[in-house]
Short mmCIF file of C-alpha atoms and ligand atoms in Angstrom, two decimals:
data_model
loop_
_atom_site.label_atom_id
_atom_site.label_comp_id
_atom_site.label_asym_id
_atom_site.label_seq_id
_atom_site.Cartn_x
_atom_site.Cartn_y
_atom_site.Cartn_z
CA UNK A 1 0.00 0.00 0.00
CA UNK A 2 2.47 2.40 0.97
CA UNK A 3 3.69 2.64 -2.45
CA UNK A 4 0.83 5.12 -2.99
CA UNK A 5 3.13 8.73 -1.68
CA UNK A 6 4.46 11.61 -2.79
CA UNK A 7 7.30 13.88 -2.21
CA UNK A 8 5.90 17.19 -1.77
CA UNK A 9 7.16 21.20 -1.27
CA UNK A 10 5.59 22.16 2.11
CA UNK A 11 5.48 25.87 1.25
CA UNK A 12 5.08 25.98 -2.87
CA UNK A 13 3.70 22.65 -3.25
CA UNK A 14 4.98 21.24 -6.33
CA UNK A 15 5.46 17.55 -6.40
CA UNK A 16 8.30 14.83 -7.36
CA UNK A 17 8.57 11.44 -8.19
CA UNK A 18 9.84 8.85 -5.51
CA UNK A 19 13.19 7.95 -8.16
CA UNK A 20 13.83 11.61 -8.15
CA UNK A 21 16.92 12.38 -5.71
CA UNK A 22 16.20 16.00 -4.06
CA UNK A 23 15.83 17.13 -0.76
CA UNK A 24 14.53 20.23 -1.04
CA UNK A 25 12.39 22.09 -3.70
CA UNK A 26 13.77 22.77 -6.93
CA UNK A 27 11.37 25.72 -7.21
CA UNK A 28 11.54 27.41 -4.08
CA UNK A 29 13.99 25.45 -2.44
CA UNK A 30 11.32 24.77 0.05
CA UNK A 31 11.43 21.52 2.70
CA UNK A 32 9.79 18.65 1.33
CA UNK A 33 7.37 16.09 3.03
CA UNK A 34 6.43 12.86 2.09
CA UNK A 35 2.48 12.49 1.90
CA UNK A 36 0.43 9.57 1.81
CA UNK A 37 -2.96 9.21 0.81
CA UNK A 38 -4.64 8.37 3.88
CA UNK A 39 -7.89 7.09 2.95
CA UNK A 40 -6.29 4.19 0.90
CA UNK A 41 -4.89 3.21 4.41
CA UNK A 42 -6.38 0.69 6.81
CA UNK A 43 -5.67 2.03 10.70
CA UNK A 44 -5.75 -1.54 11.75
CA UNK A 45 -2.92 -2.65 9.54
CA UNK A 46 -0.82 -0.12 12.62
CA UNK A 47 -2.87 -0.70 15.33
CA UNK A 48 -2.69 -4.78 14.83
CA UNK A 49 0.81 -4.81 13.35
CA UNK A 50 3.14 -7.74 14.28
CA UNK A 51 7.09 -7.11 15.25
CA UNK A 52 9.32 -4.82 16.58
CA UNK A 53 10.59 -2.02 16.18
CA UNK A 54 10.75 0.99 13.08
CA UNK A 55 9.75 -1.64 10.47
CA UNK A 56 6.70 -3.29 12.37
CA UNK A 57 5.13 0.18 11.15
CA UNK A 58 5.75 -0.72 7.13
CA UNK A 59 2.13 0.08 6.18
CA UNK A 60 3.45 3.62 7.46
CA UNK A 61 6.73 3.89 5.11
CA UNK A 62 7.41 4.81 1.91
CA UNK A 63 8.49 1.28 0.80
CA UNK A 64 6.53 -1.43 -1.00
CA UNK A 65 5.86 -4.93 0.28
CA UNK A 66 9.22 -6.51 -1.03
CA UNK A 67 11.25 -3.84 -0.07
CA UNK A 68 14.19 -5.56 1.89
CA UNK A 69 15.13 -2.98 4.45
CA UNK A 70 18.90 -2.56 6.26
CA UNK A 71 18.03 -3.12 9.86
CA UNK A 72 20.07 -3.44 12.48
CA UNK A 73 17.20 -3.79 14.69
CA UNK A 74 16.75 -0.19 15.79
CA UNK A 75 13.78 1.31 17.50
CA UNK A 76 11.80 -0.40 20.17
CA UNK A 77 12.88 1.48 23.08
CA UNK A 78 11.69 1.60 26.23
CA UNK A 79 9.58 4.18 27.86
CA UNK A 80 10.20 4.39 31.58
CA UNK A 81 7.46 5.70 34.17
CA UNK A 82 9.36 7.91 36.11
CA UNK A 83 7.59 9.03 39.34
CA UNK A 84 10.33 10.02 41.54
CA UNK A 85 11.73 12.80 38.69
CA UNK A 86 7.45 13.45 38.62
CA UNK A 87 7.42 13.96 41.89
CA UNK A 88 10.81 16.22 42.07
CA UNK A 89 8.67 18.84 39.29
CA UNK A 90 5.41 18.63 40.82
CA UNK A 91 3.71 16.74 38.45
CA UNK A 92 2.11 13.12 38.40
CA UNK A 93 2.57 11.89 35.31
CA UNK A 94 5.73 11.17 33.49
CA UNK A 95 7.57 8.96 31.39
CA UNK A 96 10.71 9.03 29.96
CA UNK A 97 11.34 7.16 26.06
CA UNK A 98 14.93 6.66 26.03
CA UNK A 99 16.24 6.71 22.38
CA UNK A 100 19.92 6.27 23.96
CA UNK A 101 19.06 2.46 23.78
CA UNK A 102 18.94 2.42 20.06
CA UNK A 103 21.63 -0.31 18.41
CA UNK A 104 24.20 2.45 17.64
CA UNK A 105 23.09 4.82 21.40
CA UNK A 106 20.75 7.26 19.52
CA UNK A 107 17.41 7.84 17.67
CA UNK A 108 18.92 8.51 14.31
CA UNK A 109 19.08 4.95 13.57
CA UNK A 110 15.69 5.32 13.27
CA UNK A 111 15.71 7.41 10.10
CA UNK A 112 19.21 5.90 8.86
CA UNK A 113 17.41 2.77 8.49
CA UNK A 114 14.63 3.74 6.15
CA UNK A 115 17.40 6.57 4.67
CA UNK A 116 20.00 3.63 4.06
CA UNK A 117 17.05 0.95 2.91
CA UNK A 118 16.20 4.23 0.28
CA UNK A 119 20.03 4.80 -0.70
CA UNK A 120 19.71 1.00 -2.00
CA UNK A 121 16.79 1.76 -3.56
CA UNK A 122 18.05 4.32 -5.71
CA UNK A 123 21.59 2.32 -6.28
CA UNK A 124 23.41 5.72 -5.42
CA UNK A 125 27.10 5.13 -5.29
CA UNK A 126 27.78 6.11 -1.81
CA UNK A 127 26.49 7.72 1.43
CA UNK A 128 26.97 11.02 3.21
CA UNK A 129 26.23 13.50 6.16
CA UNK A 130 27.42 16.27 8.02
CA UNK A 131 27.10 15.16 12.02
CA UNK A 132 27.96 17.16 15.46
CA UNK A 133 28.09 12.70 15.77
CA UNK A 134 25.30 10.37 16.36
CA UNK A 135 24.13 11.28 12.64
CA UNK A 136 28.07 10.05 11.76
CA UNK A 137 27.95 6.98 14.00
CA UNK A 138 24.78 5.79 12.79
CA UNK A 139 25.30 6.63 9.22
CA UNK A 140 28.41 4.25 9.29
CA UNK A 141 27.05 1.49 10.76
CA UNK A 142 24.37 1.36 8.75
CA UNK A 143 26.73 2.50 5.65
CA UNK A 144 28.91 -1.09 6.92
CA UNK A 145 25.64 -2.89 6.87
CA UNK A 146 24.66 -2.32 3.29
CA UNK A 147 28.21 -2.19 1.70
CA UNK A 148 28.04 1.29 1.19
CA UNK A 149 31.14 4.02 1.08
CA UNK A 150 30.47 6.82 3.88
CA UNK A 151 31.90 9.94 3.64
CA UNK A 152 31.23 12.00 7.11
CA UNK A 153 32.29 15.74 7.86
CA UNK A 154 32.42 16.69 11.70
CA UNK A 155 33.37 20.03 13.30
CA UNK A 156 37.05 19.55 14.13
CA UNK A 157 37.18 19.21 17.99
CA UNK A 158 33.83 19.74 18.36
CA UNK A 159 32.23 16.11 18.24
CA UNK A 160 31.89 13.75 21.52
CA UNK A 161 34.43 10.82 21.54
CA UNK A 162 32.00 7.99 21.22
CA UNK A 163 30.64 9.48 18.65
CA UNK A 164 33.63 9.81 16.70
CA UNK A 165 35.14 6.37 17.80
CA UNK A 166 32.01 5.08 16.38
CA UNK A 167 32.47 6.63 12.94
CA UNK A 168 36.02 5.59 12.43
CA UNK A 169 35.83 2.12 13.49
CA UNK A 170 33.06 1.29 11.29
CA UNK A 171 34.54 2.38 8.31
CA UNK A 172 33.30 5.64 7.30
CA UNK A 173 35.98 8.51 5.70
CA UNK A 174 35.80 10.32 8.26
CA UNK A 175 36.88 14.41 7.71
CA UNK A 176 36.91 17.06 10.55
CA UNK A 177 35.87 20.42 9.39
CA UNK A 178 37.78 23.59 10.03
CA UNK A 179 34.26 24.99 10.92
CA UNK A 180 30.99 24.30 12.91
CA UNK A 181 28.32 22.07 12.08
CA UNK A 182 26.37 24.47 9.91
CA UNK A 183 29.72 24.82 7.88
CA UNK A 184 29.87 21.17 7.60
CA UNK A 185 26.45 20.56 6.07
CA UNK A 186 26.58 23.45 3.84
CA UNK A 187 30.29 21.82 2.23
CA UNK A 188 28.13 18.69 2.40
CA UNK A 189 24.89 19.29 0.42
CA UNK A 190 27.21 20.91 -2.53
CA UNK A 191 29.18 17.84 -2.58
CA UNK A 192 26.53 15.53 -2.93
CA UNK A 193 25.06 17.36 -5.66
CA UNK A 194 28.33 17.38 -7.33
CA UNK A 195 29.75 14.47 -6.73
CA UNK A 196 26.18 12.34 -6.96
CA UNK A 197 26.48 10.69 -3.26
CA UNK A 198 23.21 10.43 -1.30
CA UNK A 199 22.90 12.86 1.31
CA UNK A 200 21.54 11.46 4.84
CA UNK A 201 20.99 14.69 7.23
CA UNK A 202 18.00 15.42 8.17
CA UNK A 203 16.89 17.56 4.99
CA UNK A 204 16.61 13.98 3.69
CA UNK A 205 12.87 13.41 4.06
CA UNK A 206 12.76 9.61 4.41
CA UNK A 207 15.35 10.37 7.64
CA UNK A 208 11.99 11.81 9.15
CA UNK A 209 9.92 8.84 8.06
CA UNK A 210 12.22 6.67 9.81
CA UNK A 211 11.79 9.06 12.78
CA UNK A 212 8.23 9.87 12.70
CA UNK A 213 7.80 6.01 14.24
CA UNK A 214 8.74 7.46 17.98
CA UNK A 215 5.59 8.97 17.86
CA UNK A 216 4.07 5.67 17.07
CA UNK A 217 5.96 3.71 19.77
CA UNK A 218 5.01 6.30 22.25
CA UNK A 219 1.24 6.30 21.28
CA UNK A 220 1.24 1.97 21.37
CA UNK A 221 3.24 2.06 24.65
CA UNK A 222 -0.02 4.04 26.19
CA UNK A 223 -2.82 2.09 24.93
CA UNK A 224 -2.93 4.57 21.57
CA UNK A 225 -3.47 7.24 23.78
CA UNK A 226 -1.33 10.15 23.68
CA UNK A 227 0.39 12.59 26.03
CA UNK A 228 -0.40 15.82 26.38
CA UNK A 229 2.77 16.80 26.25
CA UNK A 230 6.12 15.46 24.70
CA UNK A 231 9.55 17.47 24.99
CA UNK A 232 12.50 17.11 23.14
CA UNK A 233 16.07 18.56 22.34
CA UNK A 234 16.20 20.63 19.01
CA UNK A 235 19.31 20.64 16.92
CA UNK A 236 19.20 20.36 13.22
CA UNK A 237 14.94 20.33 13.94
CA UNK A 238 14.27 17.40 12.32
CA UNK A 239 13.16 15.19 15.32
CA UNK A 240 10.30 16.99 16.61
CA UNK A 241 9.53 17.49 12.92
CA UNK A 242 9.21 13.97 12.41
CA UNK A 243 7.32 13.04 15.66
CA UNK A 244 5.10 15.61 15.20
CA UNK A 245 4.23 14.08 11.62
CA UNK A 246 4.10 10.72 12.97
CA UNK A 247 1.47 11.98 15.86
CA UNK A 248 -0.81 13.38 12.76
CA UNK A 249 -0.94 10.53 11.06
CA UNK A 250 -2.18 8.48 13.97
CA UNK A 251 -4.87 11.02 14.16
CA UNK A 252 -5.72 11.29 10.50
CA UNK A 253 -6.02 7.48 10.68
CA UNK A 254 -8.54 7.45 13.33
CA UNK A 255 -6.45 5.57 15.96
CA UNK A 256 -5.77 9.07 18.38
CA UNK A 257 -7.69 12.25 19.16
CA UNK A 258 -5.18 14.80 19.04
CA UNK A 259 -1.28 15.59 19.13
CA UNK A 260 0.51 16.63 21.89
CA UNK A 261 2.21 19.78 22.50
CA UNK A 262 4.96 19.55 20.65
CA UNK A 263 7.82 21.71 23.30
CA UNK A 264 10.96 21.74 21.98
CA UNK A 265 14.13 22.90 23.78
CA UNK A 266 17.51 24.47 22.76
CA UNK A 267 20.98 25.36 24.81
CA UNK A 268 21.08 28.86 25.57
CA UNK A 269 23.76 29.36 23.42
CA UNK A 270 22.26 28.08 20.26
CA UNK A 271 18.90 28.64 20.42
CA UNK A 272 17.55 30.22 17.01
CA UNK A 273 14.07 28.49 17.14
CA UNK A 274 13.38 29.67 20.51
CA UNK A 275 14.02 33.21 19.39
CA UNK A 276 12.01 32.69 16.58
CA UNK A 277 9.07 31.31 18.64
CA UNK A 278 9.65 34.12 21.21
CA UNK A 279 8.73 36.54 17.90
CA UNK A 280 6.27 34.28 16.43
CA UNK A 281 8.36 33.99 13.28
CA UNK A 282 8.05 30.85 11.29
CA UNK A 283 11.26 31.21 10.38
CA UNK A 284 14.92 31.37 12.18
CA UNK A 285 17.76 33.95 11.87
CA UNK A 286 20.75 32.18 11.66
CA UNK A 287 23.33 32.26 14.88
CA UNK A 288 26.25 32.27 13.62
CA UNK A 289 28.47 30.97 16.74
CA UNK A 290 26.42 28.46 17.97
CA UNK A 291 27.95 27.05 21.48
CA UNK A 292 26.93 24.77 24.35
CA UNK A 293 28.73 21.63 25.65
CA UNK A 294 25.44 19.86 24.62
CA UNK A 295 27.94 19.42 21.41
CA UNK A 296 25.04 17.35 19.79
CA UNK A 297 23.02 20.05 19.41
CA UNK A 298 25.46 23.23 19.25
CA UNK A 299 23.59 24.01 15.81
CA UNK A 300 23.01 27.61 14.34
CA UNK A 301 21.15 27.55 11.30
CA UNK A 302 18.94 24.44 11.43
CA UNK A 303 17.40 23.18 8.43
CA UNK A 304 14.25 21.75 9.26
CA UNK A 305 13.48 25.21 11.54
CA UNK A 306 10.19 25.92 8.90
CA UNK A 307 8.88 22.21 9.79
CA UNK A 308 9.96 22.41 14.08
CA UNK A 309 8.26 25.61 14.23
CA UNK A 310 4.66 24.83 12.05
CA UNK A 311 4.73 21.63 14.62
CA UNK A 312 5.25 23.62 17.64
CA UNK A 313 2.64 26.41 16.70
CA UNK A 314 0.06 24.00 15.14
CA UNK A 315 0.08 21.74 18.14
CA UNK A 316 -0.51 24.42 20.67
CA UNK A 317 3.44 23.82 22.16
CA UNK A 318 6.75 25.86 23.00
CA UNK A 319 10.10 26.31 22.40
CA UNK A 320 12.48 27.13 25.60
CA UNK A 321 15.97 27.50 26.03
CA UNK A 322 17.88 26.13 28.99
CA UNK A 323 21.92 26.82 30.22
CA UNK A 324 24.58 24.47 29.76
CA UNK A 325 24.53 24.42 34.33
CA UNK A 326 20.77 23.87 34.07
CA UNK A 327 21.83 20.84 31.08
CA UNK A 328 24.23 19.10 33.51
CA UNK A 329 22.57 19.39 36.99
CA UNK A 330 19.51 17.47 34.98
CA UNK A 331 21.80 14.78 33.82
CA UNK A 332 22.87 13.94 37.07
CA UNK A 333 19.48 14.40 38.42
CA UNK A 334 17.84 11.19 35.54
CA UNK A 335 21.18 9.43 36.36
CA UNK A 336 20.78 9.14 39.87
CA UNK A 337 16.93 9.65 40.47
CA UNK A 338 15.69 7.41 38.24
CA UNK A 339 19.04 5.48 36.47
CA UNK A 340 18.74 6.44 33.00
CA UNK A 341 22.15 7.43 31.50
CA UNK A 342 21.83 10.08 28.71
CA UNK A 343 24.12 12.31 27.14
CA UNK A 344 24.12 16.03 27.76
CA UNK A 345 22.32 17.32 24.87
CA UNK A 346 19.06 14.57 25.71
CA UNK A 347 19.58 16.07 29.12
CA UNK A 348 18.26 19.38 28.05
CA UNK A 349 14.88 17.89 27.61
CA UNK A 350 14.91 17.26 31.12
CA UNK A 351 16.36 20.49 31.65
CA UNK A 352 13.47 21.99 29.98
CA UNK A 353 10.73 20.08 31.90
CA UNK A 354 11.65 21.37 34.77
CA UNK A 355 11.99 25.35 33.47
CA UNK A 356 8.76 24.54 32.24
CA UNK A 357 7.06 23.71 35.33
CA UNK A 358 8.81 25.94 37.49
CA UNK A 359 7.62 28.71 35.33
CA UNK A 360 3.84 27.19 35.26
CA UNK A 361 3.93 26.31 31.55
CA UNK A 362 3.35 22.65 32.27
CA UNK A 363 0.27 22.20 34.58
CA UNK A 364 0.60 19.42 37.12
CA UNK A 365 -1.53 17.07 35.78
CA UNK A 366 -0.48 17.05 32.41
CA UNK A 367 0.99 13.93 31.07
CA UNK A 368 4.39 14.42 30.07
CA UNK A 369 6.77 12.40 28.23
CA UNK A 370 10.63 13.58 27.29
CA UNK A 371 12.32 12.05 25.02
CA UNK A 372 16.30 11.46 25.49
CA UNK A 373 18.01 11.18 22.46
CA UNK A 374 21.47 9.57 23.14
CA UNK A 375 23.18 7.17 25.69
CA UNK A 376 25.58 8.31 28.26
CA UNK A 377 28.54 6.89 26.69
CA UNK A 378 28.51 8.82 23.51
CA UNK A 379 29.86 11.60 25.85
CA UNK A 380 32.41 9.55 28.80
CA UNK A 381 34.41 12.64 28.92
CA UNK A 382 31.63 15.23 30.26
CA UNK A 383 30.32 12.35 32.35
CA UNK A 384 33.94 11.87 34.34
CA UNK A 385 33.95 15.58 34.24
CA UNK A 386 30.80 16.17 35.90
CA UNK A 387 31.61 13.75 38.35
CA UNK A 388 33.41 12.99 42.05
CA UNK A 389 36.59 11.18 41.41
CA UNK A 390 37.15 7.91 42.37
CA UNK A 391 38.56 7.32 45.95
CA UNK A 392 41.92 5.97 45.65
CA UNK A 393 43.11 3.69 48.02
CA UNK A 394 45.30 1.51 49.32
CA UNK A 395 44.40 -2.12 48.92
CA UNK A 396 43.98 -2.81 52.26
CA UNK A 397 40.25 -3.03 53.80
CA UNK A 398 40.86 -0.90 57.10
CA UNK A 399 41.69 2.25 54.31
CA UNK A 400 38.61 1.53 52.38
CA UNK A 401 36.60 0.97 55.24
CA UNK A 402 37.38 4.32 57.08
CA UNK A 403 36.16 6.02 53.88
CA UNK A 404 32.95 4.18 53.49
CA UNK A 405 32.14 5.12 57.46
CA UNK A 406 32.95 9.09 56.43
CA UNK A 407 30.23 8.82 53.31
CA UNK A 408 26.86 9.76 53.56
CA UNK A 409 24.44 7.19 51.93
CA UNK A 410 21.83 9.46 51.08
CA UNK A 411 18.09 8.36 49.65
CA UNK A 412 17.68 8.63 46.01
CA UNK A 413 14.36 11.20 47.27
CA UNK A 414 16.93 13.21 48.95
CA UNK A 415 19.40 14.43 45.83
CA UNK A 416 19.01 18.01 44.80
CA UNK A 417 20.38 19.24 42.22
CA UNK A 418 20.54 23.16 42.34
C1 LIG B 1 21.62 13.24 21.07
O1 LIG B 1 24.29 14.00 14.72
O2 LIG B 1 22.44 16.84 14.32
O3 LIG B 1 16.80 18.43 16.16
O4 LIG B 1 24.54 15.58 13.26
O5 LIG B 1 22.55 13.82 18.47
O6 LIG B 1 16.68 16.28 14.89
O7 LIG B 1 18.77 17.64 14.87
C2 LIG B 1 22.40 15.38 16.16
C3 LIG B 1 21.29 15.85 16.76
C4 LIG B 1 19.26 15.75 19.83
C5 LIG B 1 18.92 17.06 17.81
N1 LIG B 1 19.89 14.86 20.61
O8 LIG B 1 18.04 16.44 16.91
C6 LIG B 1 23.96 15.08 14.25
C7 LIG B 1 22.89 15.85 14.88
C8 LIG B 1 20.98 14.22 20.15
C9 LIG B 1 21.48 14.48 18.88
C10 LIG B 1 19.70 16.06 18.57
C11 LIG B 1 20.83 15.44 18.08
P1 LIG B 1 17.53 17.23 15.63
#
């Protein structure tokens, strides 16, 4: 069934063929989106779906029925009920749907694998992305699975080690960029064009359709009911782009009543959506010196900003900014409260939960769920950072002993953090 889409310009609306390769409008360089013509679709071909994971939801991809997809087995993550974080924001109802449990640690294997499964669909020649890293890492492994060459561009000193690590050992060419991110994907897109590789950020718009199945996981994990309210980090944009789609189409299908509020949330120091909300633009002025230790999502100029803001208005959300202090105290907090281990820029959608409800945006008995992005170990080096050192001791049990006696074993309940 899902055959039956089309690629279309969300602001001019002119339309191209699935075999075309373009990622944005060759009119008016608008985004595109891929839409599907919902009445052919059966809403218990989703609801009753068998499997796990991105591809259980096939009757919701661009792909027909003998499509053989690259999977890795990403996707089915768990959400986690969190009440003690609920309780520590005054609210009753939480979850947390940790994408840091994905095969390669983050939630863009989700749209590599229908991105990649496309790539061999269209017999390109090779693969490509700019990454601030899990777009890198993912793109690789999923590059490795399918035989693919990679070509990756990072922001020279700028990208978490995992992340890199990742990237190198599975084989992409990896180059780091005398520049930023925004650089990076701008020397990117021209090469691709030039050079006829098949560009995987997330101006890609299968990456989103690949994506868009968080929203679906989320919705199945409550019964098909939804949250009133998800919150997410914003980069590049195209996440909350994508989930927001995904939410729609549930509720064009007849399986939900509604979306949630789409919130969004950027570091202080790169935080161009949120400035655009703040105006009520649907657009973004660039920031040209994007910075934040959330390295994942230092990001100036990002792409999908048009799509992350029509979700955020259109669902009745908001966009909020958080510091890089505010980022870390909240990664400790989900570490230790409630033992989920994220990196620092999935930490800011913690971060932003608990702005939000300290500044009475988020009503206490709204049901919340945040979304972290990445696993801890994409980022050791902030983590040991962050952290007490070890002890170090003698190894002799009267040393080790006296120590333990001087600690204070506090409560989980008891941890503050600022
Ligand atoms: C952990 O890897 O942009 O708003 O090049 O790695 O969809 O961009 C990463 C983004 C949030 C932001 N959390 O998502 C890249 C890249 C983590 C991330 C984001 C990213 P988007």
């Amino acid at each position: 069934m899902s055959e039956a889409y089309k690629l279309e310009c969300m602001r001019c609306g002119t339309r191209f063929s699935k075999d075309d390769i373009v990622y944005t409008c060759g009119k008016c360089d608008g985004l595109l989106d891929i839409k599907y013509d919902y009445s052919e679709m059966d809403a218990e071909r989703v609801v009753e779906a068998k499997g796990e994971g991105v591809w259980k939801y096939r009757a919701l991809l661009p792909f027909n029925e003998d499509t053989e997809p690259v999977t890795i087995g990403e996707g089915n993550t768990p959400l986690y009920r969190c009440d003690r974080l609920a309780r520590s924001v005054g609210i009753t109802n939480l979850w947390v749907k940790h994408e840091g449990l994905n095969p390669t640690g983050s939630f863009k294997d989700r749209g590599m694998t229908v991105g990649v499964t496309k790539a061999m669909e269209l017999n390109v020649k090779g693969v490509a992305c700019a990454s601030t890293g899990n777009t890198s890492a993912s793109l690789a492994i999923f590059a490795a699975r399918a035989g693919l060459p990679c070509y990756v561009l990072l922001p020279a000193g700028k990208v978490a080690l995992g992340k890199v690590a990742q990237a190198m050992m599975h084989g992409a060419k990896v180059f780091s960029l005398n520049g930023n991110f925004d650089d990076a994907l701008r020397v990117v897109r021209r090469l691709c064009d030039e050079e006829r590789l098949y560009l995987l950020n997330s101006v890609n718009p299968y990456r989103l359709e690949g994506q868009k199945t968080i929203a679906f996981e989320i919705a199945e994990q409550l019964n098909w009911e939804i949250p009133d309210r998800v919150i997410l980090p914003v980069g590049n944009a195209g996440n909350i782009s994508a989930i927001y789609k995904g939410f729609l189409e549930l509720k064009e299908l007849g399986i939900t009543n509604g979306v949630p509020m789409m919130t969004g949330i950027q570091a202080e120091g790169a935080q161009p959506v949120v400035h655009a909300f703040r105006h009520g633009r649907s657009d973004i002025i660039p920031e040209p010196h994007p910075e934040t230790i959330a390295s994942a999502i230092r990001i100036g100029n990002p792409v999908n900003a048009v799509k992350a803001l029509r979700a955020i208005y259109d669902s009745g959300g908001v966009a909020e900014s958080v510091t890089d202090d505010e980022i870390t105290d909240s990664q400790l907090l989900l570490a230790r409260l409630e033992g989920i281990g994220v990196e620092p820029a999935s930490a800011a959608s913690i971060a932003g939960l608990r702005k939000l409800c300290d500044m009475g945006v988020i009503e206490p008995d709204e049901r919340v769920v945040c979304i972290t992005t990445g696993h801890l170990l994409k980022d050791p080096e902030r983590a040991i950072a962050i952290c007490e050192p070890p002890y170090e001791v003698p190894a002799d049990v009267e040393a080790v002993r006296r120590i333990m006696h001087d600690m204070k074993g506090e409560r989980r309940e008891e941890l503050v953090y600022a």
